[in-house]
CSV table of C-alpha atoms in Angstrom, one decimal:
chain,number,residue,atom,x,y,z
A,6,UNK,CA,44.8,63.5,75.9
A,7,UNK,CA,42.7,63.3,79.0
A,8,UNK,CA,40.1,60.5,79.3
A,9,UNK,CA,37.1,62.9,79.7
A,10,UNK,CA,38.1,64.9,76.6
A,11,UNK,CA,38.1,61.7,74.5
A,12,UNK,CA,34.4,61.1,75.3
A,13,UNK,CA,33.5,64.7,74.7
A,14,UNK,CA,35.0,64.5,71.3
A,15,UNK,CA,32.9,61.5,70.4
A,16,UNK,CA,29.7,63.3,71.4
A,17,UNK,CA,30.6,66.3,69.4
A,18,UNK,CA,31.4,64.1,66.4
A,19,UNK,CA,28.0,62.5,66.6
A,20,UNK,CA,26.2,65.9,66.6
A,21,UNK,CA,28.2,67.1,63.6
A,22,UNK,CA,27.5,63.9,61.7
A,23,UNK,CA,23.8,64.3,62.4
A,24,UNK,CA,23.9,67.9,61.1
A,25,UNK,CA,25.8,66.9,58.0
A,26,UNK,CA,23.4,64.2,57.0
A,27,UNK,CA,20.2,66.1,57.8
A,28,UNK,CA,21.0,68.7,55.1
A,29,UNK,CA,21.5,66.2,52.3
A,30,UNK,CA,19.1,65.9,49.4
A,31,UNK,CA,17.4,62.6,48.7
A,32,UNK,CA,18.6,61.1,45.5
A,33,UNK,CA,16.2,59.1,43.4
A,34,UNK,CA,17.9,56.7,41.0
A,35,UNK,CA,16.8,56.2,37.4
A,36,UNK,CA,13.9,53.8,37.1
A,37,UNK,CA,15.7,51.6,34.6
A,38,UNK,CA,18.9,51.3,36.7
A,39,UNK,CA,17.8,48.0,38.3
A,40,UNK,CA,17.1,46.5,34.9
A,41,UNK,CA,20.4,47.7,33.5
A,42,UNK,CA,22.3,46.3,36.4
A,43,UNK,CA,20.6,42.9,36.0
A,44,UNK,CA,21.2,42.7,32.3
A,45,UNK,CA,24.9,43.7,32.9
A,46,UNK,CA,25.3,41.0,35.5
A,47,UNK,CA,23.6,38.4,33.3
A,48,UNK,CA,25.8,39.3,30.3
A,49,UNK,CA,28.9,38.9,32.6
A,50,UNK,CA,27.7,35.6,33.8
A,51,UNK,CA,27.1,34.3,30.3
A,52,UNK,CA,30.5,35.5,29.2
A,53,UNK,CA,32.1,33.7,32.1
A,54,UNK,CA,30.1,30.6,31.5
A,55,UNK,CA,31.1,30.6,27.8
A,56,UNK,CA,34.8,31.0,28.7
A,57,UNK,CA,34.6,28.2,31.2
A,58,UNK,CA,32.7,26.0,28.8
A,59,UNK,CA,35.4,26.3,26.1
A,60,UNK,CA,38.2,25.7,28.6
A,61,UNK,CA,36.6,22.5,29.9
A,62,UNK,CA,35.7,21.5,26.3
A,63,UNK,CA,39.4,21.6,25.4
A,64,UNK,CA,40.2,19.7,28.6
A,65,UNK,CA,37.6,17.1,27.7
A,66,UNK,CA,38.9,16.7,24.2
A,67,UNK,CA,42.5,16.6,25.4
A,68,UNK,CA,41.8,13.9,28.1
A,69,UNK,CA,39.8,11.9,25.6
A,70,UNK,CA,42.7,11.9,23.2
A,71,UNK,CA,45.1,11.1,26.0
A,72,UNK,CA,43.0,8.2,27.2
A,73,UNK,CA,44.0,5.9,24.3
A,74,UNK,CA,47.8,6.1,24.8
A,75,UNK,CA,47.4,5.9,28.5
A,76,UNK,CA,45.3,2.7,28.3
A,77,UNK,CA,47.8,1.2,25.9
A,78,UNK,CA,50.7,2.1,28.2
A,79,UNK,CA,48.8,0.7,31.2
A,80,UNK,CA,48.2,-2.6,29.3
A,81,UNK,CA,51.8,-2.9,28.2
A,82,UNK,CA,53.1,-2.2,31.8
A,83,UNK,CA,50.7,-4.8,33.2
A,84,UNK,CA,52.0,-7.4,30.7
A,85,UNK,CA,55.7,-6.4,31.3
A,86,UNK,CA,55.5,-6.5,35.1
A,87,UNK,CA,53.9,-10.0,35.1
A,88,UNK,CA,50.9,-8.9,37.1
A,89,UNK,CA,48.5,-10.9,34.9
A,90,UNK,CA,50.5,-14.1,35.5
A,91,UNK,CA,50.5,-13.6,39.2
A,92,UNK,CA,46.8,-12.7,39.2
A,93,UNK,CA,45.9,-15.8,37.2
A,94,UNK,CA,47.4,-18.0,39.9
A,95,UNK,CA,44.2,-17.2,41.9
A,96,UNK,CA,42.2,-19.3,39.4
A,97,UNK,CA,44.7,-22.0,38.6
A,98,UNK,CA,46.3,-22.8,42.0
A,99,UNK,CA,43.9,-21.3,44.6
A,100,UNK,CA,45.0,-23.7,47.4
A,101,UNK,CA,48.6,-22.4,47.3
A,102,UNK,CA,47.3,-18.8,47.1
A,103,UNK,CA,45.1,-19.3,50.2
A,104,UNK,CA,47.9,-21.0,52.1
A,105,UNK,CA,50.5,-18.2,51.3
A,106,UNK,CA,48.0,-15.3,50.9
A,107,UNK,CA,50.2,-12.7,52.6
A,108,UNK,CA,53.2,-13.3,50.3
A,109,UNK,CA,50.8,-13.5,47.4
A,110,UNK,CA,49.3,-10.0,48.1
A,111,UNK,CA,52.9,-8.6,48.5
A,112,UNK,CA,53.9,-10.1,45.1
A,113,UNK,CA,50.8,-8.6,43.5
A,114,UNK,CA,51.5,-5.2,45.0
A,115,UNK,CA,55.1,-5.3,43.9
A,116,UNK,CA,54.2,-6.2,40.3
A,117,UNK,CA,51.5,-3.5,40.1
A,118,UNK,CA,52.7,-0.7,37.7
A,119,UNK,CA,51.9,2.3,40.0
A,120,UNK,CA,52.9,5.1,37.6
A,121,UNK,CA,50.7,3.9,34.8
A,122,UNK,CA,47.8,3.3,37.1
A,123,UNK,CA,48.1,6.9,38.5
A,124,UNK,CA,48.3,8.3,35.0
A,125,UNK,CA,45.2,6.4,34.0
A,126,UNK,CA,43.2,7.5,36.9
A,127,UNK,CA,44.4,11.1,36.5
A,128,UNK,CA,43.2,11.2,32.9
A,129,UNK,CA,39.9,9.6,33.8
A,130,UNK,CA,39.5,12.1,36.6
A,131,UNK,CA,40.1,15.1,34.3
A,132,UNK,CA,37.7,13.5,31.8
A,133,UNK,CA,34.9,13.1,34.3
A,134,UNK,CA,35.4,16.5,35.9
A,135,UNK,CA,35.4,18.2,32.5
A,136,UNK,CA,32.1,16.5,31.7
A,137,UNK,CA,30.6,17.7,35.0
A,138,UNK,CA,31.6,21.3,34.3
A,139,UNK,CA,30.5,21.1,30.7
A,140,UNK,CA,27.0,19.9,31.7
A,141,UNK,CA,26.7,22.9,34.1
A,142,UNK,CA,27.6,25.5,31.5
A,143,UNK,CA,26.0,24.1,28.4
A,144,UNK,CA,22.6,25.8,29.0
A,145,UNK,CA,24.3,29.2,29.1
A,146,UNK,CA,26.3,28.7,25.9
A,147,UNK,CA,23.4,27.4,23.8
A,148,UNK,CA,20.6,29.6,25.2
A,149,UNK,CA,18.6,31.4,22.5
A,150,UNK,CA,18.3,34.8,24.3
A,151,UNK,CA,21.9,35.8,23.9
């Protein structure tokens, strides 16, 4: 295709499009259309909020139930690893702890039960996030104009 023909084709298309849209009738939508659209959008938002509310309610209850065994596991792991005994050295023999503080910090880190601590903070994180999302959606679920 020649370069000049390309520009002529664009000009002809613009004229044809203008002719096409000049003959169209003006469509007037129904007067209640806007109201129907808003009610439909509001009902969809309420349904989504209810669904999300119940999902996070189950997450909240599950994490609340899981919190008790995780705390028990964390406590038992702290007792078993000897972390409390090393930690209590700070109060009973603080001069030795200050003198050998680098070794003492390494001993505390080695005796820390990492898996139990991660599990505990994971459950607490899920618990707090589910409370946050529940508080956002609670007004939609219990509103009176359903």
